[in-house]
Short mmCIF file of C-alpha atoms and ligand atoms in Angstrom, two decimals:
data_model
loop_
_atom_site.label_atom_id
_atom_site.label_comp_id
_atom_site.label_asym_id
_atom_site.label_seq_id
_atom_site.Cartn_x
_atom_site.Cartn_y
_atom_site.Cartn_z
CA MET A 376 80.65 80.00 94.21
CA ASN A 377 82.56 83.53 94.93
CA ILE A 378 81.42 86.51 94.79
CA LEU A 379 84.83 88.22 93.01
CA ASP A 380 84.06 85.68 90.49
CA ILE A 381 80.62 87.04 89.66
CA ILE A 382 81.77 90.31 90.22
CA ALA A 383 84.19 89.71 87.45
CA LYS A 384 81.19 87.26 84.53
CA LYS A 385 79.41 90.26 84.75
CA ARG A 386 81.58 92.66 84.49
CA ASP A 387 83.07 91.15 81.52
CA LYS A 388 80.14 91.06 80.66
CA LYS A 389 78.65 87.17 80.37
CA GLU A 390 75.31 86.03 81.48
CA LEU A 391 74.84 84.93 85.37
CA THR A 392 74.09 81.70 86.28
CA ARG A 393 70.50 81.43 88.46
CA ASN A 394 72.80 80.32 91.53
CA GLU A 395 75.00 83.02 91.46
CA ILE A 396 72.34 84.98 91.59
CA GLU A 397 70.66 83.28 94.31
CA TYR A 398 74.16 83.53 95.66
CA PHE A 399 74.74 87.80 95.39
CA VAL A 400 70.64 88.40 97.01
CA LYS A 401 70.84 85.78 99.78
CA GLY A 402 74.87 87.04 100.69
CA TYR A 403 74.19 90.93 100.26
CA THR A 404 71.04 90.05 102.67
CA ASP A 405 72.49 88.67 105.53
CA GLY A 406 75.29 90.74 105.00
CA SER A 407 78.68 88.23 103.74
CA ILE A 408 78.61 90.13 100.67
CA THR A 409 79.60 93.78 101.91
CA ASP A 410 78.50 97.02 100.51
CA TYR A 411 81.37 98.13 98.26
CA GLN A 412 81.41 93.98 96.75
CA ALA A 413 77.56 94.65 95.66
CA ALA A 414 77.94 98.34 94.37
CA ALA A 415 80.61 96.40 92.29
CA LEU A 416 78.36 94.39 91.37
CA VAL A 417 75.45 96.13 90.73
CA MET A 418 77.69 98.99 88.67
CA ALA A 419 78.41 95.74 86.20
CA ILE A 420 74.74 95.18 86.48
CA TYR A 421 74.22 99.22 85.28
CA ILE A 422 76.88 99.29 82.81
CA ASN A 423 76.34 96.02 80.95
CA GLY A 424 72.60 95.19 81.69
CA MET A 425 71.27 91.24 82.42
CA ASN A 426 68.47 89.42 80.32
CA GLU A 427 64.53 88.37 80.86
CA ARG A 428 65.63 85.41 82.58
CA GLU A 429 68.81 86.93 85.41
CA THR A 430 66.39 89.92 85.50
CA THR A 431 63.08 87.28 86.51
CA ASP A 432 65.31 84.81 88.58
CA LEU A 433 67.23 88.81 89.97
CA THR A 434 63.24 89.60 90.67
CA LEU A 435 62.10 86.19 91.95
CA PHE A 436 64.91 86.20 94.64
CA MET A 437 64.66 89.00 96.17
CA ALA A 438 60.92 89.12 96.50
CA HIS A 439 61.21 86.24 98.12
CA SER A 440 64.46 87.29 100.50
CA GLY A 441 62.03 88.13 103.39
CA ASP A 442 58.40 87.74 103.90
CA VAL A 443 55.37 87.57 102.05
CA LEU A 444 52.54 88.11 102.26
CA ASP A 445 49.04 86.60 102.01
CA LEU A 446 46.39 89.49 101.48
CA SER A 447 44.01 86.49 100.30
CA SER A 448 42.14 87.21 103.88
CA LEU A 449 41.22 91.30 101.67
CA GLY A 450 39.93 90.44 98.54
CA GLU A 451 41.25 90.85 95.38
CA VAL A 452 43.81 93.97 96.15
CA VAL A 453 45.00 95.88 92.99
CA ASP A 454 48.46 97.48 93.74
CA LYS A 455 49.69 100.45 92.17
CA HIS A 456 53.55 101.51 91.71
CA SER A 457 55.19 104.37 90.03
CA THR A 458 59.17 104.40 88.50
CA GLY A 459 59.32 107.94 90.07
CA GLY A 460 59.78 111.40 89.59
CA VAL A 461 59.73 114.54 90.92
CA GLY A 462 56.82 116.29 91.89
CA ASP A 463 54.86 112.62 92.14
CA LYS A 464 52.04 112.49 94.63
CA ILE A 465 49.71 110.47 93.02
CA THR A 466 49.83 107.46 95.66
CA LEU A 467 48.40 110.31 98.52
CA ILE A 468 45.59 111.52 96.23
CA LEU A 469 44.70 108.44 94.01
CA MET A 470 45.18 105.97 96.47
CA PRO A 471 42.12 106.34 99.37
CA ILE A 472 39.72 106.86 96.38
CA VAL A 473 39.72 104.07 94.88
CA ALA A 474 40.23 103.43 97.88
CA SER A 475 37.06 105.29 98.36
CA LEU A 476 35.83 102.82 95.88
CA GLY A 477 35.91 99.44 97.42
CA ILE A 478 39.11 97.98 96.57
CA PRO A 479 41.87 97.29 99.42
CA VAL A 480 44.16 99.60 99.35
CA ALA A 481 47.42 97.82 101.36
CA LYS A 482 50.54 99.32 99.67
CA MET A 483 54.17 99.64 100.64
CA SER A 484 55.80 102.30 99.35
CA GLY A 485 59.70 103.57 99.01
CA ARG A 486 62.02 107.16 100.40
CA GLY A 487 63.12 108.89 97.82
CA LEU A 488 65.47 107.71 95.01
CA GLY A 489 68.87 109.82 93.27
CA PHE A 490 66.84 112.88 92.36
CA THR A 491 63.91 111.44 92.67
CA GLY A 492 60.84 111.84 95.75
CA GLY A 493 59.60 108.76 97.21
CA THR A 494 56.08 108.63 99.51
CA VAL A 495 56.83 107.52 102.45
CA ASP A 496 59.13 110.14 102.98
CA LYS A 497 55.64 112.75 101.89
CA LEU A 498 53.60 110.83 104.84
CA GLU A 499 56.47 111.28 107.11
CA SER A 500 55.92 114.83 106.49
CA ILE A 501 52.95 114.52 108.50
CA PRO A 502 53.46 114.72 111.83
CA GLY A 503 52.51 111.67 113.70
CA TYR A 504 52.21 109.47 110.75
CA ASN A 505 53.53 105.27 111.25
CA THR A 506 54.60 104.65 108.47
CA ASN A 507 56.49 101.73 110.40
CA VAL A 508 53.47 99.31 111.42
CA PRO A 509 53.51 95.04 112.33
CA VAL A 510 52.47 93.32 109.31
CA ASP A 511 49.06 92.50 111.52
CA GLU A 512 48.46 95.35 112.25
CA PHE A 513 48.91 96.47 109.07
CA ILE A 514 46.36 93.72 107.18
CA GLN A 515 43.86 94.61 110.11
CA ASN A 516 44.07 98.82 109.16
CA VAL A 517 42.72 97.65 105.48
CA LYS A 518 40.77 95.87 106.72
CA LYS A 519 39.43 98.08 109.05
CA ILE A 520 38.88 101.05 107.24
CA GLY A 521 39.97 99.30 103.50
CA ILE A 522 43.37 101.90 103.16
CA SER A 523 46.92 101.38 104.73
CA LEU A 524 50.34 103.49 103.05
CA ILE A 525 53.28 102.20 104.52
CA GLY A 526 57.42 101.95 104.25
CA GLN A 527 59.21 99.25 103.32
CA THR A 528 59.36 98.32 107.35
CA LEU A 529 57.55 95.40 107.58
CA ASN A 530 59.99 91.70 106.43
CA LEU A 531 59.56 91.87 103.03
CA ALA A 532 62.77 92.02 99.93
CA PRO A 533 64.42 93.79 102.05
CA ALA A 534 66.92 92.83 99.35
CA ASP A 535 65.57 94.82 97.60
CA LYS A 536 65.50 97.42 100.31
CA LYS A 537 69.47 97.71 100.82
CA LEU A 538 70.07 98.13 96.88
CA TYR A 539 67.17 100.47 96.85
CA ALA A 540 69.21 102.15 99.72
CA LEU A 541 72.52 101.62 97.86
CA ARG A 542 71.70 102.11 94.50
CA ASP A 543 70.77 106.27 95.47
CA THR A 544 74.44 106.29 96.00
CA ILE A 545 76.66 104.85 93.65
CA SER A 546 74.83 106.37 90.75
CA CYS A 547 73.23 103.62 89.69
CA THR A 548 69.11 104.27 89.11
CA GLU A 549 68.18 104.41 85.79
CA SER A 550 68.90 100.68 85.04
CA ILE A 551 66.03 99.31 83.45
CA PRO A 552 66.82 95.40 84.99
CA LEU A 553 67.41 96.79 88.40
CA ILE A 554 64.26 99.26 88.28
CA ALA A 555 62.00 96.04 86.85
CA SER A 556 63.78 94.10 89.85
CA SER A 557 63.70 96.93 92.62
CA ILE A 558 59.37 97.36 91.84
CA MET A 559 58.41 93.97 90.70
CA SER A 560 59.99 91.40 93.89
CA LYS A 561 58.55 94.73 96.36
CA LYS A 562 54.78 94.51 94.54
CA ILE A 563 55.14 90.41 94.18
CA ALA A 564 56.55 90.04 98.46
CA SER A 565 53.26 92.61 99.13
CA GLY A 566 50.86 89.75 97.82
CA ALA A 567 49.22 92.49 95.53
CA ASN A 568 46.80 90.08 93.13
CA LYS A 569 47.66 92.86 90.45
CA ILE A 570 49.25 96.03 89.70
CA VAL A 571 49.43 98.55 87.67
CA ILE A 572 52.49 100.73 87.69
CA ASP A 573 53.30 104.20 85.88
CA VAL A 574 56.64 103.70 84.05
CA THR A 575 57.21 107.57 83.99
CA CYS A 576 59.27 108.75 81.14
CA GLY A 577 61.44 112.22 80.69
CA SER A 578 64.14 113.98 81.61
CA GLY A 579 63.06 113.92 85.37
CA ALA A 580 62.13 110.16 85.49
CA PHE A 581 64.73 106.94 85.18
CA MET A 582 63.60 106.81 81.47
CA LYS A 583 64.18 109.66 79.33
CA ASN A 584 63.09 108.35 76.09
CA ILE A 585 60.02 106.36 75.19
CA GLU A 586 61.68 103.76 73.77
CA SER A 587 63.27 102.47 77.63
CA ALA A 588 60.03 103.72 78.80
CA LYS A 589 58.30 100.73 76.35
CA GLU A 590 61.23 98.22 76.94
CA LEU A 591 60.58 98.99 80.99
CA ALA A 592 57.13 98.19 80.82
CA ARG A 593 57.66 94.75 78.76
CA VAL A 594 59.77 93.54 80.79
CA MET A 595 58.07 94.25 83.86
CA THR A 596 54.75 93.22 82.16
CA LYS A 597 56.59 89.60 81.60
CA ILE A 598 58.55 89.28 84.99
CA GLY A 599 54.49 89.47 86.59
CA GLU A 600 53.01 87.04 84.14
CA LEU A 601 55.51 85.00 85.12
CA ALA A 602 54.73 85.48 88.35
CA HIS A 603 50.82 85.59 87.52
CA LYS A 604 49.97 88.33 89.06
CA GLU A 605 48.82 90.81 85.97
CA THR A 606 50.70 93.54 85.05
CA LYS A 607 49.22 96.34 83.61
CA CYS A 608 51.85 99.35 82.97
CA ILE A 609 50.67 102.99 81.44
CA ILE A 610 53.91 105.43 80.25
CA THR A 611 53.05 109.19 81.38
CA ASP A 612 55.07 112.37 80.69
CA MET A 613 57.50 113.03 83.63
CA ASN A 614 59.44 116.33 81.00
CA GLN A 615 57.80 118.14 83.72
CA PRO A 616 56.70 117.66 88.14
CA VAL A 617 53.73 116.78 87.86
CA GLY A 618 51.70 119.79 89.29
CA TYR A 619 52.74 123.06 91.00
CA ALA A 620 54.64 121.57 93.77
CA VAL A 621 57.69 120.07 94.47
CA GLY A 622 59.70 118.93 97.99
CA ASN A 623 57.78 116.37 100.79
CA THR A 624 55.80 119.14 102.70
CA LEU A 625 54.43 121.18 99.88
CA GLU A 626 53.55 118.15 98.13
CA VAL A 627 51.35 116.88 100.94
CA ILE A 628 49.88 119.87 100.70
CA GLU A 629 49.04 120.15 96.86
CA ALA A 630 47.79 116.51 97.68
CA ILE A 631 45.60 117.32 100.60
CA ASP A 632 44.53 120.84 98.37
CA VAL A 633 43.68 118.13 95.34
CA LEU A 634 41.61 116.29 98.01
CA LYS A 635 39.90 119.05 99.35
CA GLY A 636 38.40 119.98 95.56
CA LYS A 637 40.46 123.42 95.60
CA ILE A 638 42.87 122.69 92.83
CA LEU A 639 43.57 119.59 90.27
CA PRO A 640 46.04 120.93 87.94
CA GLU A 641 45.56 118.57 84.59
CA ASP A 642 48.47 116.80 84.43
CA ILE A 643 47.89 115.60 87.45
CA LYS A 644 43.69 114.67 86.24
CA HIS A 645 45.40 112.72 83.91
CA ILE A 646 47.56 110.57 85.95
CA ILE A 647 44.97 110.45 88.84
CA THR A 648 42.05 109.40 85.84
CA GLU A 649 43.86 106.69 83.32
CA LEU A 650 46.02 104.70 86.94
CA GLY A 651 42.53 105.06 88.35
CA ALA A 652 40.62 103.58 85.81
CA ASN A 653 43.50 100.75 85.00
CA MET A 654 42.95 100.12 88.67
CA LEU A 655 39.63 99.96 88.66
CA ILE A 656 38.79 97.77 84.94
CA LEU A 657 41.24 95.10 86.90
CA ALA A 658 39.31 95.15 89.99
CA ASP A 659 36.24 94.43 87.96
CA LYS A 660 34.39 96.98 89.27
CA ALA A 661 34.33 99.56 85.91
CA ASN A 662 33.65 97.69 82.67
CA SER A 663 35.52 100.48 80.32
CA LEU A 664 38.06 103.32 80.94
CA GLU A 665 35.68 106.06 80.20
CA GLU A 666 33.44 104.72 83.06
CA GLY A 667 37.06 104.41 85.22
CA LYS A 668 37.49 107.54 85.16
CA THR A 669 34.38 108.88 85.90
CA LYS A 670 34.12 107.12 88.82
CA ILE A 671 37.71 108.53 89.77
CA LEU A 672 36.22 111.95 89.33
CA GLU A 673 33.40 111.39 91.12
CA ASN A 674 35.09 109.73 94.04
CA LEU A 675 37.03 113.08 94.47
CA LYS A 676 34.67 115.53 93.83
CA ASN A 677 31.83 114.15 95.74
CA GLY A 678 34.64 114.40 98.61
CA LYS A 679 34.99 110.73 99.73
CA GLY A 680 38.40 110.67 98.70
CA TYR A 681 39.66 113.00 100.69
CA GLU A 682 37.39 111.52 103.82
CA LYS A 683 39.77 108.14 102.86
CA PHE A 684 42.57 110.46 102.86
CA ILE A 685 41.52 111.52 107.30
CA GLU A 686 40.60 108.24 108.23
CA LEU A 687 44.19 106.85 107.07
CA VAL A 688 46.07 109.57 109.22
CA GLN A 689 44.08 109.19 111.93
CA ASN A 690 44.44 105.99 111.40
CA GLN A 691 48.09 105.87 111.00
CA GLY A 692 48.42 107.84 114.12
CA GLY A 693 48.90 111.23 112.14
CA ASP A 694 48.10 114.37 113.33
CA ILE A 695 44.00 115.05 110.99
CA SER A 696 44.54 118.94 112.28
CA TYR A 697 46.95 119.13 109.84
CA ILE A 698 45.12 117.68 107.25
CA GLU A 699 42.52 119.80 107.90
CA ASN A 700 44.29 123.35 108.04
CA THR A 701 46.97 123.03 105.81
CA ASP A 702 49.09 126.43 107.38
CA LYS A 703 50.01 124.23 110.61
CA PHE A 704 52.64 122.39 108.76
CA ALA A 705 56.28 124.20 109.42
CA LYS A 706 57.43 126.17 106.67
CA ALA A 707 61.03 126.69 105.45
CA LYS A 708 63.16 130.07 106.88
CA TYR A 709 63.38 131.39 103.30
CA ILE A 710 61.14 131.39 100.67
CA LEU A 711 62.22 133.49 97.60
CA PRO A 712 60.21 134.39 94.22
CA ILE A 713 62.03 133.35 91.27
CA ILE A 714 61.52 136.82 88.94
CA ALA A 715 60.93 136.13 84.69
CA GLU A 716 64.21 138.12 83.55
CA LYS A 717 61.85 138.61 80.01
CA SER A 718 58.17 138.27 79.13
CA GLY A 719 57.26 135.34 76.67
CA VAL A 720 56.40 131.53 76.66
CA VAL A 721 58.02 129.15 78.95
CA GLU A 722 59.74 126.72 77.41
CA GLU A 723 60.82 123.91 79.97
CA LEU A 724 60.58 123.27 83.46
CA ASP A 725 63.23 120.45 83.86
CA ALA A 726 62.48 118.13 86.11
CA TYR A 727 65.50 116.69 86.46
CA LYS A 728 67.31 120.36 86.87
CA ILE A 729 64.67 120.14 89.36
CA GLY A 730 65.04 117.42 91.19
CA LYS A 731 69.31 117.91 91.55
CA LEU A 732 68.03 121.08 93.05
CA SER A 733 65.95 119.50 95.15
CA VAL A 734 68.09 117.24 96.40
CA PHE A 735 71.07 119.95 96.96
CA LEU A 736 68.11 121.97 99.14
CA GLY A 737 67.95 119.10 101.61
CA ALA A 738 64.81 117.85 100.30
CA GLY A 739 66.76 113.84 99.29
CA ARG A 740 70.01 112.27 100.82
CA MET A 741 72.89 112.24 99.36
CA LYS A 742 74.35 109.18 101.42
CA LYS A 743 72.39 106.53 102.78
CA GLU A 744 72.22 107.79 106.02
CA ASP A 745 71.17 111.12 105.16
CA ASN A 746 68.22 113.27 107.23
CA ILE A 747 66.16 115.00 104.96
CA GLN A 748 64.35 118.04 105.46
CA LYS A 749 61.55 117.94 105.25
CA GLU A 750 60.13 122.01 104.55
CA VAL A 751 62.16 122.42 101.27
CA GLY A 752 61.42 122.63 97.45
CA PHE A 753 59.37 124.77 94.81
CA ILE A 754 56.29 125.92 94.55
CA PHE A 755 55.20 126.59 90.87
CA HIS A 756 52.84 129.27 89.84
CA LYS A 757 53.66 128.71 85.91
CA LYS A 758 54.06 125.70 84.07
CA VAL A 759 55.16 124.53 80.90
CA GLY A 760 52.98 126.79 77.41
CA ASP A 761 52.30 129.56 80.28
CA LYS A 762 52.62 132.93 78.82
CA VAL A 763 55.13 135.17 81.41
CA GLU A 764 55.68 138.67 81.52
CA LYS A 765 58.88 140.26 83.16
CA GLY A 766 59.00 140.90 86.13
CA GLU A 767 56.30 138.42 86.82
CA VAL A 768 56.74 136.04 89.83
CA LEU A 769 57.00 131.81 88.58
CA GLY A 770 57.40 130.46 91.30
CA TYR A 771 59.35 130.33 94.59
CA VAL A 772 62.14 128.79 96.93
CA HIS A 773 61.23 127.28 100.56
CA ALA A 774 64.64 127.20 100.87
CA ASN A 775 66.39 126.41 105.00
CA GLU A 776 69.74 128.36 104.23
CA LYS A 777 69.89 131.37 102.46
CA ASP A 778 72.75 131.22 100.07
CA LYS A 779 71.10 127.85 98.98
CA ALA A 780 67.75 129.85 97.95
CA ASN A 781 70.35 132.43 96.18
CA GLU A 782 71.77 129.65 94.01
CA VAL A 783 69.28 127.44 93.36
CA ILE A 784 67.14 130.96 91.56
CA ASN A 785 70.27 131.50 89.91
CA GLN A 786 70.88 128.27 88.36
CA LEU A 787 67.81 129.61 85.47
CA ILE A 788 65.38 126.73 86.18
CA TYR A 789 62.76 128.16 83.44
CA GLU A 790 63.24 128.47 79.59
CA ILE A 791 61.61 130.88 78.49
CA VAL A 792 61.40 131.98 74.36
N1 URA B 2278 60.68 102.84 92.21
C1 URA B 2278 61.24 101.54 92.99
O1 URA B 2278 60.67 100.74 93.56
N2 URA B 2278 62.32 100.87 92.14
C2 URA B 2278 63.44 101.75 91.40
O2 URA B 2278 64.37 101.25 91.70
C3 URA B 2278 62.23 102.64 90.71
C4 URA B 2278 61.73 103.46 91.43
#
């Protein structure tokens, strides 16, 4: 067997065997298959797809490409994952709330991918927060305070770690077999018993329409079934960014403001209650969606979610004075307003465009090795359906380079009719 034949087979739209998929995953993980060969195969998969059997094999070999955690000592662990989006800070808000309701949270998150942000990049905006902890400490943290949020740093699904970073830089993110195998391999390797997946749908998601979102949900649910992990997929809207902030530090601040009870944007409320209620049901901590939603909102409003977030940050070495006083976070050099050029109603605030512009500002990566600028991004004041007056401030661009800020403002981020 050799990688050239495997690439050619997929290029020619043929089905790969189990052994060929295993050969690829092992070879790419141990470095005997190069980045450019993997890039060619990934592109062929992106273009020609994979059937359910191939996708399941890819997932399972990726899941077993490194360690597989045994979290049985923690009880019923219900994990949550998002298929990615713009302004998606849901993990930062929901997981401490869920932990405060007694469900152990042992979660491994990713970095930004393509035009979407990643929880690890956001967590690392908090000075001192260590996303890179050894496995014993990860499990100990969950035993001690009920929650640990870390990066893909343990030797879990290393094949996904390499493929995820590669896909990001070769325009191969929006693919059902590649997304399903990426997410489910991590979830299987990280040892959760049950999984709730936020399948985002819209311009700022990898799945642009409801049919493809449903198909991705179906494939992941099926893989979960085969791997004996009860999996529930919830489709959520990603046509405009989630909440009002986009960019790593700016999103962390918005998440903190929600946890402190200062704000609760409607879309954030909808997503945390839908996902949270399903997590509570899977963990046998609620009997109905209504009961689950009430519990999530209760622990947001009574501050228990915020207290758990503080404990989490402290336990992972983060400086909680930044959480207590978010004015301490470093700011971008230029904070320039976006002004309405006419009166009307906001028809579109295109999440995809905003995601791309955030990467342009430096919030995401163009190459695997790029450093990101934590403080850049957007704060919006208006969302779709809001009325605006000519001359009104619609939001702010946070940038470290003035030219970039002006270029972004000239891109007509808001569609007003
Ligand atoms: N999230 C992941 O973990 N993987 C993907 O491919 C997309 C979103």
